[in-house]
Short mmCIF file of C-alpha atoms and ligand atoms in Angstrom, two decimals:
data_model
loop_
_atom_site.label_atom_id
_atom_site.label_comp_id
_atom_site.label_asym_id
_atom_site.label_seq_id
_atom_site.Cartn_x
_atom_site.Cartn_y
_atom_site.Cartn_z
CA UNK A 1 80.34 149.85 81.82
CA UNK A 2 78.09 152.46 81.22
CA UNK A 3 78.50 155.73 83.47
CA UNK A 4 74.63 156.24 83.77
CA UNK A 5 73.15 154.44 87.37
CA UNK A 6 70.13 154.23 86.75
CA UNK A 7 67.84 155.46 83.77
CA UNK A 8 66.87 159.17 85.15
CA UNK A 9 65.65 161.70 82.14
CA UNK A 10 68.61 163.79 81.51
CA UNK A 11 68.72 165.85 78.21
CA UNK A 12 66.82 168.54 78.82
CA UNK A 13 64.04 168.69 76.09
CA UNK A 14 61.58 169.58 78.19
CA UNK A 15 60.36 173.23 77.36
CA UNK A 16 61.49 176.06 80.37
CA UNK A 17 57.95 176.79 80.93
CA UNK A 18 56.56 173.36 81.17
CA UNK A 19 54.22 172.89 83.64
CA UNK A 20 54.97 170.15 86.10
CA UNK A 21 52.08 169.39 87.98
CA UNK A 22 49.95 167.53 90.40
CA UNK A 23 46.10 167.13 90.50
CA UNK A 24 43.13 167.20 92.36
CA UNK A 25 39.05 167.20 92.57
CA UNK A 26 37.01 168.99 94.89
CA UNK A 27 35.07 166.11 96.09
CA UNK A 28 37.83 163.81 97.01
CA UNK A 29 40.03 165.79 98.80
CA UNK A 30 37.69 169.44 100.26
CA UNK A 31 35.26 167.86 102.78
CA UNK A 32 32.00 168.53 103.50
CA UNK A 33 30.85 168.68 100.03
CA UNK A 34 26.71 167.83 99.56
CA UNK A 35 26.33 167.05 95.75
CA UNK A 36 24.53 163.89 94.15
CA UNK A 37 27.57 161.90 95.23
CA UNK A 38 27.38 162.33 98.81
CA UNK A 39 23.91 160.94 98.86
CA UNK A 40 24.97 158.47 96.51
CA UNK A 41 27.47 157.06 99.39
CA UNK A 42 25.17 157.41 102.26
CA UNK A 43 22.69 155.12 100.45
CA UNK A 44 25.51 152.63 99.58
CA UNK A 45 27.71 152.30 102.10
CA UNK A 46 26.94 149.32 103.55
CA UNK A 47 26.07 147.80 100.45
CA UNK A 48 29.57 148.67 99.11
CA UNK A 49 31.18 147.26 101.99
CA UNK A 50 29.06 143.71 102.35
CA UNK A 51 30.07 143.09 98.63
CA UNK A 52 33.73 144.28 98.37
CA UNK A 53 35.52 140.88 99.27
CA UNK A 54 33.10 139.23 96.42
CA UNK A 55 33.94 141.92 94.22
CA UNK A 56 37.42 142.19 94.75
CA UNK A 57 39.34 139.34 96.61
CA UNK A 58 40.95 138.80 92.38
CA UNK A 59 42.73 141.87 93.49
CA UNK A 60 46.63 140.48 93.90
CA UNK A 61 47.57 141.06 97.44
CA UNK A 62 43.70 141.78 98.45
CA UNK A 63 44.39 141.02 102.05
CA UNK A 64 46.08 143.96 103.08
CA UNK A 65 43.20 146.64 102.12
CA UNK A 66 40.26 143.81 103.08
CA UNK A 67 39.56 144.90 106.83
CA UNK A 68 39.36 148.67 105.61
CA UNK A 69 36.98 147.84 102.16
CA UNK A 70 35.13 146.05 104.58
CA UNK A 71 34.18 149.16 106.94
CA UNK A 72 30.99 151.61 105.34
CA UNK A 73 33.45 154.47 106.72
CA UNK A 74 35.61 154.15 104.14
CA UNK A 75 32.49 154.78 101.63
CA UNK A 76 31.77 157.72 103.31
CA UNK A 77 33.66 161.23 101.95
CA UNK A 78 32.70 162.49 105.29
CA UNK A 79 34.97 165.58 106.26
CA UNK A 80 37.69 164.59 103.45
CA UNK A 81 41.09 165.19 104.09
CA UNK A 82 39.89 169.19 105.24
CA UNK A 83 41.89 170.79 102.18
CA UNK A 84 38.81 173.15 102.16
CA UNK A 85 40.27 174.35 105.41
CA UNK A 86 43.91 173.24 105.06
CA UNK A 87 44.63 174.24 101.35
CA UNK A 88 47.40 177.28 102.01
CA UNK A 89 49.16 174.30 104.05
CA UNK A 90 49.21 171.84 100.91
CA UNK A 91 49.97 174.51 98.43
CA UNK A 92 53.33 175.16 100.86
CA UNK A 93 53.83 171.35 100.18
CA UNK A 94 53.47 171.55 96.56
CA UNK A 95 56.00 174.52 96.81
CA UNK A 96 58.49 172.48 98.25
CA UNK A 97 57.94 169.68 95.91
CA UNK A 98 58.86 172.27 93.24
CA UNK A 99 55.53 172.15 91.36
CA UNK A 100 55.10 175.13 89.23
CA UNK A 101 51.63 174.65 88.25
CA UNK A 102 48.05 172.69 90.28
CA UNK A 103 45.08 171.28 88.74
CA UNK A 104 42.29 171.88 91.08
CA UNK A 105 38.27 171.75 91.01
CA UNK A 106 35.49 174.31 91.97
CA UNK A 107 32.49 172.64 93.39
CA UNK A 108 29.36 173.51 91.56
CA UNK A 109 27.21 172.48 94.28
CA UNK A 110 28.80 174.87 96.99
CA UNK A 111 28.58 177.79 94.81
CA UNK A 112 25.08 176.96 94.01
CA UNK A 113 23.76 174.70 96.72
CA UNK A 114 19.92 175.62 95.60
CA UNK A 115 18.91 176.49 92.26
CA UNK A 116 19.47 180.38 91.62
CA UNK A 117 21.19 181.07 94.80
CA UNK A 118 24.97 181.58 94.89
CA UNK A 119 26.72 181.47 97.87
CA UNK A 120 29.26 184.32 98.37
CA UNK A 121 30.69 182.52 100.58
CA UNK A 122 32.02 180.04 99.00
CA UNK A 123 32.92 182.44 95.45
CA UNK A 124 35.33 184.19 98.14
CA UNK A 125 36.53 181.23 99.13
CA UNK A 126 37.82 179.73 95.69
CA UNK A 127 38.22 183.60 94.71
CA UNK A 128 41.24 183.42 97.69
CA UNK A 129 41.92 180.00 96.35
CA UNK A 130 42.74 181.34 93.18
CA UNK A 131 45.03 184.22 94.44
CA UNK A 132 46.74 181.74 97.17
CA UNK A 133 48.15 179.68 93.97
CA UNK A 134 48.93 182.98 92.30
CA UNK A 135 51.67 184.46 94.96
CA UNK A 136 52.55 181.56 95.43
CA UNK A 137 53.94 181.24 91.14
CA UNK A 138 51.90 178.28 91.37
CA UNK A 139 50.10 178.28 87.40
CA UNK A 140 46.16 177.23 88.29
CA UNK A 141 44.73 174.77 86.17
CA UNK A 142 40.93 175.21 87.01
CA UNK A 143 38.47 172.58 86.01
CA UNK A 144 35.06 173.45 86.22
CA UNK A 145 33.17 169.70 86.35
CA UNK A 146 34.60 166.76 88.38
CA UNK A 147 31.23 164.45 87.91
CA UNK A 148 29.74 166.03 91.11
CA UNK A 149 26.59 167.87 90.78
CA UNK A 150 23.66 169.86 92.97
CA UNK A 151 21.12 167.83 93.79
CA UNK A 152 18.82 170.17 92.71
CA UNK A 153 20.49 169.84 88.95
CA UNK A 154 20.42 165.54 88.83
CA UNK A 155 17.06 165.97 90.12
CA UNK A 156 16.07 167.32 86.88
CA UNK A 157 17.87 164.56 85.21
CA UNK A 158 21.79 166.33 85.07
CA UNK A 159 23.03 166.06 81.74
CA UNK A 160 20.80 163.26 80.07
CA UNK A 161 18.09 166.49 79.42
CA UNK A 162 19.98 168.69 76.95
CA UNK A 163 17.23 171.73 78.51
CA UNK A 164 19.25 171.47 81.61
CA UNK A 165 22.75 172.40 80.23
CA UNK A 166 21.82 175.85 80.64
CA UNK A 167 22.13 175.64 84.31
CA UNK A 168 25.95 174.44 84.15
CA UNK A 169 26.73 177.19 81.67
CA UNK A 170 25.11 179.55 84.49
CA UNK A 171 27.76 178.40 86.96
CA UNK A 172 30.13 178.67 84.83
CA UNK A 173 28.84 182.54 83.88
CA UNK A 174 28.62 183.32 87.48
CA UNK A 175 32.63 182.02 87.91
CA UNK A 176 33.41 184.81 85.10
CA UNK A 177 31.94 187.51 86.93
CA UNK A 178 32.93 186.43 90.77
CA UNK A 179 36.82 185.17 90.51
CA UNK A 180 39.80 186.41 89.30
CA UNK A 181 39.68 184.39 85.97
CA UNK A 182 41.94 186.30 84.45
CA UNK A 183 45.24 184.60 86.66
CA UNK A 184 43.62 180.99 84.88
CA UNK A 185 45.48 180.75 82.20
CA UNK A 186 44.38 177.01 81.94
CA UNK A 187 40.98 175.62 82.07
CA UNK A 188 39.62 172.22 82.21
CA UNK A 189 35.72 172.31 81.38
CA UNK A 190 34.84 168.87 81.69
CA UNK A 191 36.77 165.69 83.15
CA UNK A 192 36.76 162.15 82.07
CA UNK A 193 33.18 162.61 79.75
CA UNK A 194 33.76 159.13 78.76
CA UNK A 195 34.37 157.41 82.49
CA UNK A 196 31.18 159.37 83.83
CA UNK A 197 28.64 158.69 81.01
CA UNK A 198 30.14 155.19 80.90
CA UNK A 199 29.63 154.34 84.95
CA UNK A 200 26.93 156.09 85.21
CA UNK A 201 24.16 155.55 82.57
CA UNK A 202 26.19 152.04 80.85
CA UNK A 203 27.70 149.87 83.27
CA UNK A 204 25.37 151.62 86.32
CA UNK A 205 27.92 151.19 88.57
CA UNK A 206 27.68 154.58 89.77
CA UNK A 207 25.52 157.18 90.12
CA UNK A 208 22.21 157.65 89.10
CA UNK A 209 23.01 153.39 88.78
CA UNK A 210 21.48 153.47 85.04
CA UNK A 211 21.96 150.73 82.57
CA UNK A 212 20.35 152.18 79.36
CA UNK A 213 22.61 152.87 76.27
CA UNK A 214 20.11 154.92 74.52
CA UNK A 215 20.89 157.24 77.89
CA UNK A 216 24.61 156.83 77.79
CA UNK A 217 25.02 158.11 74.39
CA UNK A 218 22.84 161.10 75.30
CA UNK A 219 24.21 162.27 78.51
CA UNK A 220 27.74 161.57 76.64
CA UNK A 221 26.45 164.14 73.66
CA UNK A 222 24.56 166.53 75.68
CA UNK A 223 28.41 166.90 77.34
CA UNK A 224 29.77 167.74 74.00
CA UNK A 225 27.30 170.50 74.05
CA UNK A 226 28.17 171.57 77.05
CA UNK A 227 31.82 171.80 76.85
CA UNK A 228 31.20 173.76 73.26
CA UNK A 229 28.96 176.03 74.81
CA UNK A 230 31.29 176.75 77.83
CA UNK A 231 34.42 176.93 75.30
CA UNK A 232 32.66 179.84 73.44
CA UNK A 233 31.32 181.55 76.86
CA UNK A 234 35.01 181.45 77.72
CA UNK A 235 37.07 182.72 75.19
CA UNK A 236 34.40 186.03 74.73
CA UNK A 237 35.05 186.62 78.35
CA UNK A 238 38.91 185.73 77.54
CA UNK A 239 40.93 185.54 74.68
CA UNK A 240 43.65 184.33 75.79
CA UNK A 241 42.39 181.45 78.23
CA UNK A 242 43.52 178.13 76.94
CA UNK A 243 40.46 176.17 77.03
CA UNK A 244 40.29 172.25 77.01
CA UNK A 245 38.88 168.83 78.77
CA UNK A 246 40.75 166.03 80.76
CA UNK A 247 39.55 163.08 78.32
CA UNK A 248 40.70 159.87 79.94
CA UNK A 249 42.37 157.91 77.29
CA UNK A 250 43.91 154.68 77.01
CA UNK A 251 46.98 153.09 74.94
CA UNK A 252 45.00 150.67 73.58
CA UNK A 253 46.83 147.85 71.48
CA UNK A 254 46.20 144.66 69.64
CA UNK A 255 46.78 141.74 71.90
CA UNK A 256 48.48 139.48 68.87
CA UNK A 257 49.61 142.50 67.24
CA UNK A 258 49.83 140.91 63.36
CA UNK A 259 46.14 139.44 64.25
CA UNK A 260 43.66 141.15 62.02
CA UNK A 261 40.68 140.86 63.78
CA UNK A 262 42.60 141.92 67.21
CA UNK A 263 43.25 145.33 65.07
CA UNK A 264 40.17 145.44 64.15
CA UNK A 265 38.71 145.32 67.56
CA UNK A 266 41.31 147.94 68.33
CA UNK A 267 40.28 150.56 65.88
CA UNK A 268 36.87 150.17 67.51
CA UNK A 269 37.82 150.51 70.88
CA UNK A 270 40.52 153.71 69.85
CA UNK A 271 37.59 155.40 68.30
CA UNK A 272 35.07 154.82 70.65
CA UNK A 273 36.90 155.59 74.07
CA UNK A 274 39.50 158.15 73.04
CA UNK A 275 38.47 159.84 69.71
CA UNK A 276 34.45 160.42 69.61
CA UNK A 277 34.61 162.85 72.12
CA UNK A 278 37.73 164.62 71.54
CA UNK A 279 36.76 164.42 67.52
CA UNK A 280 33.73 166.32 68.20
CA UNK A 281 34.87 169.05 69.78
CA UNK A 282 37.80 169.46 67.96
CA UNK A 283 37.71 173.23 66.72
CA UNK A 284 36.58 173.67 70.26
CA UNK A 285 39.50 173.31 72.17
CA UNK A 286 43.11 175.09 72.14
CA UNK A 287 44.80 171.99 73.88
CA UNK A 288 44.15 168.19 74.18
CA UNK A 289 44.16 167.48 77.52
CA UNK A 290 44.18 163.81 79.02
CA UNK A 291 44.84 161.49 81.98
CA UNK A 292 46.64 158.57 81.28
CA UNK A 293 45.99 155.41 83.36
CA UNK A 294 46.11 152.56 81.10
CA UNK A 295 47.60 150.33 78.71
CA UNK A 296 45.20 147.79 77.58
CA UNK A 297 45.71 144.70 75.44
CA UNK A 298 42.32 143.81 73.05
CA UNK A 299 41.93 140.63 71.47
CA UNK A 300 39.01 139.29 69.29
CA UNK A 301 36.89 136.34 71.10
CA UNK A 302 37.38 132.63 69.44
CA UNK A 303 34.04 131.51 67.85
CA UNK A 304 32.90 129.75 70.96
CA UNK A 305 33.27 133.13 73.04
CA UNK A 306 31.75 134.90 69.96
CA UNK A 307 28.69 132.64 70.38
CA UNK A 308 28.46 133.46 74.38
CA UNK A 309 28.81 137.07 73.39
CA UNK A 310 32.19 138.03 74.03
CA UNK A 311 33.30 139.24 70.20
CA UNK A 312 36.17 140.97 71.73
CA UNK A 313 37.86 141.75 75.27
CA UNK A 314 40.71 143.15 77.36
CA UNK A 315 43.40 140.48 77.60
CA UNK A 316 46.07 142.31 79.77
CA UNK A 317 49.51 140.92 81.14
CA UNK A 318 48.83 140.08 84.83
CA UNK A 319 51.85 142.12 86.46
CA UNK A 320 52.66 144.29 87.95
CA UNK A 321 49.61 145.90 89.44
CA UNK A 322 49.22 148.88 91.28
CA UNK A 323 46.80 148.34 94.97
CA UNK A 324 43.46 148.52 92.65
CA UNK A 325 45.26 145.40 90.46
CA UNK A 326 45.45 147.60 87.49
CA UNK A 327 47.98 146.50 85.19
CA UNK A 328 50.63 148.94 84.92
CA UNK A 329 52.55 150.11 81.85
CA UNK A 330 53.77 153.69 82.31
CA UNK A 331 55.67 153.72 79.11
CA UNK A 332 52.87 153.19 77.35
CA UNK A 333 52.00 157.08 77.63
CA UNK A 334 54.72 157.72 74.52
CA UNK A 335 52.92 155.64 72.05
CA UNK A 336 49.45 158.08 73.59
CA UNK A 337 50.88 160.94 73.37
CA UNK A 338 52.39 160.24 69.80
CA UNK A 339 48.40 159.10 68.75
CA UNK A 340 46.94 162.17 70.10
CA UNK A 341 49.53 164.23 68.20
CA UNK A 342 48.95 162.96 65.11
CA UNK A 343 45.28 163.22 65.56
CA UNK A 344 44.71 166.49 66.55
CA UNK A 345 48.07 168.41 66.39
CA UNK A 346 47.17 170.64 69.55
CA UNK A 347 49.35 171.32 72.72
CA UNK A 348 48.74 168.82 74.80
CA UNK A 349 48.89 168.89 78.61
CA UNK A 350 48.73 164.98 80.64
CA UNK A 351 45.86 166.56 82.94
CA UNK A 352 46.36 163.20 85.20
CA UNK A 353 48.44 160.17 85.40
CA UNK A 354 48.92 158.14 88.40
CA UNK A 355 48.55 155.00 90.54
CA UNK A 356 47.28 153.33 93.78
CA UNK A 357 50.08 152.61 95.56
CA UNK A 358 49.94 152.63 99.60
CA UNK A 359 53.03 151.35 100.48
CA UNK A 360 55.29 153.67 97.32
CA UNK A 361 56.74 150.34 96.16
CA UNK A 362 56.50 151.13 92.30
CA UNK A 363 55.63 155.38 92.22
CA UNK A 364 59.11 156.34 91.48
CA UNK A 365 59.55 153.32 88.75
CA UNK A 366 56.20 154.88 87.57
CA UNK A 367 57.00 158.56 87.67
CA UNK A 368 60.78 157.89 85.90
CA UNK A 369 59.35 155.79 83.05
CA UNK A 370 56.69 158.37 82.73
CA UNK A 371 59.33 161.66 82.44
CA UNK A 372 61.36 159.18 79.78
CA UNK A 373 58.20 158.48 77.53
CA UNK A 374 57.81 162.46 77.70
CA UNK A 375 60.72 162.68 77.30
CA UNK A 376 60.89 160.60 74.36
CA UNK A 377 57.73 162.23 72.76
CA UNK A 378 59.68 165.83 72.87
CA UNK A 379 62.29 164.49 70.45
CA UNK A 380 59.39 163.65 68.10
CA UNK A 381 58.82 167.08 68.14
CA UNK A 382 55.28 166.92 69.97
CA UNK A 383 54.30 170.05 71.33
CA UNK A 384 53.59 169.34 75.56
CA UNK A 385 53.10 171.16 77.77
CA UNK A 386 52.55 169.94 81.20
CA UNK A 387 52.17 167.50 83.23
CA UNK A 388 49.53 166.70 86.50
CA UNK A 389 50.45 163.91 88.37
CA UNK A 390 47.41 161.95 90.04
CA UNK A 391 47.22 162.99 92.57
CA UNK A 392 48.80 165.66 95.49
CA UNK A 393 47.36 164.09 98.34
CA UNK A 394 45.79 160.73 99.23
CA UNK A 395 42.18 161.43 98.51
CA UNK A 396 38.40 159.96 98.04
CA UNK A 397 38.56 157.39 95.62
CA UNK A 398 35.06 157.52 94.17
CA UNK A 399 33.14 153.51 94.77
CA UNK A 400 36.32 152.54 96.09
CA UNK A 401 36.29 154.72 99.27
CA UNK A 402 39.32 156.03 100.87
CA UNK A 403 41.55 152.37 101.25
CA UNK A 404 43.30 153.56 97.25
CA UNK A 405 46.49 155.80 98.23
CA UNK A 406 47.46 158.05 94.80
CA UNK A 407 49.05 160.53 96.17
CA UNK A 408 52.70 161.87 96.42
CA UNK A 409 51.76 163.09 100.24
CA UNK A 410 50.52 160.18 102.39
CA UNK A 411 47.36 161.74 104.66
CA UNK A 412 46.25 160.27 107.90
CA UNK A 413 43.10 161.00 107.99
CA UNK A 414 42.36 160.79 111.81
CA UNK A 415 45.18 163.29 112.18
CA UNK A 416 45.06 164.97 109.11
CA UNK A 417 49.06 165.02 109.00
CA UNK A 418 50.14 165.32 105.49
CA UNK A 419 53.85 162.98 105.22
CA UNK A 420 55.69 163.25 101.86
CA UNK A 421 56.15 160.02 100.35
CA UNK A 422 59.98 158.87 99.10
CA UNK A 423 58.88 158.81 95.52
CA UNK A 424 57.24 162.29 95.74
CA UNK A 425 61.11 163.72 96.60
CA UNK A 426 62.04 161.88 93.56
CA UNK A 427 59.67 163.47 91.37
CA UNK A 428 60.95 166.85 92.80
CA UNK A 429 64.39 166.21 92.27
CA UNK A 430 63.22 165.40 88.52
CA UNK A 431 61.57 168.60 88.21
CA UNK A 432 64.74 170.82 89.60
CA UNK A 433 66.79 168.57 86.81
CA UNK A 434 64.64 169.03 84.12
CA UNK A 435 63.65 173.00 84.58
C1 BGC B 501 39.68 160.48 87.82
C2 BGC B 501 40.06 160.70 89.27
C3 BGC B 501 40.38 159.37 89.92
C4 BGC B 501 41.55 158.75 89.18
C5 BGC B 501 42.02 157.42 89.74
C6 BGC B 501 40.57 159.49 87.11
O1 BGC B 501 39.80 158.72 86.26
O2 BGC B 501 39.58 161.69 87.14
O3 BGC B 501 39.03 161.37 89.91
O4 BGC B 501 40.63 159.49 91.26
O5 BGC B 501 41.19 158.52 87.85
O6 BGC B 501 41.04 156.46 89.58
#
């Protein structure tokens, strides 16, 4: 009988200084925020909630979140879950959950709440932010665009006018000169490019709610240009600074995996959600950074779903789910990371990787199977170098609302108690292992 328990990563491969991480975004966890998305849920609230059994009672075990995607409230970001307020009290969490490192947001729209006029306020605030994390030997990772905006910037039409990047490479100017930049070693410019253009300009499911692919593709450019621009403003300023985005990409895989057409629909599907972006700013970036959320299964439509317009589609196993019903397959991250390597041979750093899981029935599976495909990856030779899991603290999950629990800390939000889920103590006791 073999002497190992369970299957816990044990060889130490991973690098002393690897960063081991957790991750946030200024809207979904500060409070109080008033950017394009806060408007965006006080016009859709209701809405949101009317529809949400229709839209998703196919969610396996739908029952138990119904009553609370049935409220507006839970549309509402409202006061989040006061980090703005209550951050030196979650950083002493992630202390004792033996993270060395925190990927958080600034808000553009604080700093800037009216075109031209920065509020000092607010630059102290992230400025003592900045230096918290810093005594505290906690490495930030500081990501300057979360999808939230000024009003006064998506009134001119955000980033589908390529006149208006200017503005964001202002902010991002004005960050150099107000905070202590030079403790961020790490910086995220943009996250999830793909997600944002794609919900918001393609699918329209969230805001501005546009369905034009003429628009998609430009917004989606025009944030190439942005990220280039803000990757050259950055390294002038500093040298050193490692300077990246959080792409979101997927392990995507041929459903019948010795079906050519399946392949072909996968070599689509690779380029077009992980590689455009990432290829285009390639000499623009001294690490690939990227959240991993999904494994997903791609098979070519039959001639009859060819004639109804389905040429190809997602055909993914139907367990086990995390809370949102997304299929899970956490190992899936070694074949990623392994893709990305050979792709762009860059550090890489796993900027997110998570699930929705309210009552931590699968987290710790999830976490272990994600520290052996590291694992795994680091005998390959593959240079990474952190890791960010999704996310510190239950937070605001975008269209969803507030009834999707990713975090390691479990927040009541009428009490604002932060309670440290089992599976977070699991992923500390990994870290003290593995350091
Ligand atoms: C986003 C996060 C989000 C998470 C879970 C990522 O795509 O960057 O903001 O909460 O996925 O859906």
């Amino acid at each position: 009988m073999s002497k190992q328990k369970h299957k816990t990563a044990s060889t130490n491969l991973f690098p002393k200084n690897f960063m081991w991480g957790a991750s946030t975004a200024s809207h979904q966890v500060e409070g109080n925020t008033y950017n394009q998305w806060t408007v965006w849920e006080l016009q859709h609230a209701r809405e949101l909630a009317n529809t949400a059994n229709e839209r998703l009672s196919w969610i396996p075990g739908w029952e138990r979140f119904r009553d609370k995607a049935e409220d507006p409230e839970n549309y509402l970001s409202g006061v989040g879950i006061k980090h703005y307020e209550l951050y030196k009290n979650d950083f002493e969490i992630a202390e004792k959950l033996n993270l060395n490192s925190f990927r958080f947001g600034i808000e553009w729209s604080r700093i800037e709440p009216e075109e031209g006029v920065w509020n000092v306020e607010a630059l102290r605030h992230y400025e003592d932010y900045i230096n918290e994390l810093a005594v505290r030997g906690i490495e930030p990772v500081l990501n300057l665009w979360h999808w939230t905006m000024p009003v006064w910037f998506t009134d001119k039409g955000g980033f589908s006018k390529r006149s208006n990047i200017m503005y964001f490479e202002r902010f991002v100017k004005k960050l150099c000169d107000e905070l202590p930049l030079e403790k961020v070693r790490y910086i995220i410019t943009l996250n999830e490019p793909n997600v944002y253009a794609s919900f918001g300009y393609a699918t329209g499911e969230w805001p501005p709610n546009e369905k034009k692919w003429w628009k998609f593709m430009r917004v989606y450019y025009n944030l190439t240009i942005a990220h280039k621009r803000c990757y050259r403003l950055l390294k002038k300023r500093y040298p050193h600074m490692q300077v990246g985005v959080a792409s979101q990409l997927a392990n995507i895989q041929a459903k019948r995996p010795q079906n050519f057409l399946d392949n072909l629909a996968v070599r689509w599907m690779r380029y077009f959600w992980n590689w455009w972006f990432l290829n285009r700013i390639k000499r623009y970036q001294d690490y690939v950074g990227f959240n991993y959320y999904f494994t997903d299964y791609y098979r070519f439509g039959s001639l009859r779903e060819m004639i109804k317009g389905k040429f190809f589609y997602r055909d993914n196993p139907h367990a086990p789910t995390n809370d949102l019903g997304w299929y899970m397959e956490p190992e899936g991250l070694h074949a990623l990371i392994i893709r990305v390597w050979a792709h762009y041979k860059k550090p890489m750093l796993i900027t997110e990787n998570g699930l929705a899981d309210s009552s931590d029935e699968h987290r710790r599976w999830w976490i272990e199977e994600t520290i052996i495909a590291m694992e795994r990856a680091l005998s390959e030779g593959v240079e990474l170098r952190g890791y960010f899991h999704w996310s510190l603290l239950d937070n605001f999950e975008w269209a969803y609302g507030w009834w999707p629990k990713f975090g390691l800390v479990d927040v009541d939000r009428k009490t604002m108690k932060r309670t440290v889920r089992p599976s977070a103590k699991f992923y500390a006791d990994q870290i003290d292992r593995n350091s």
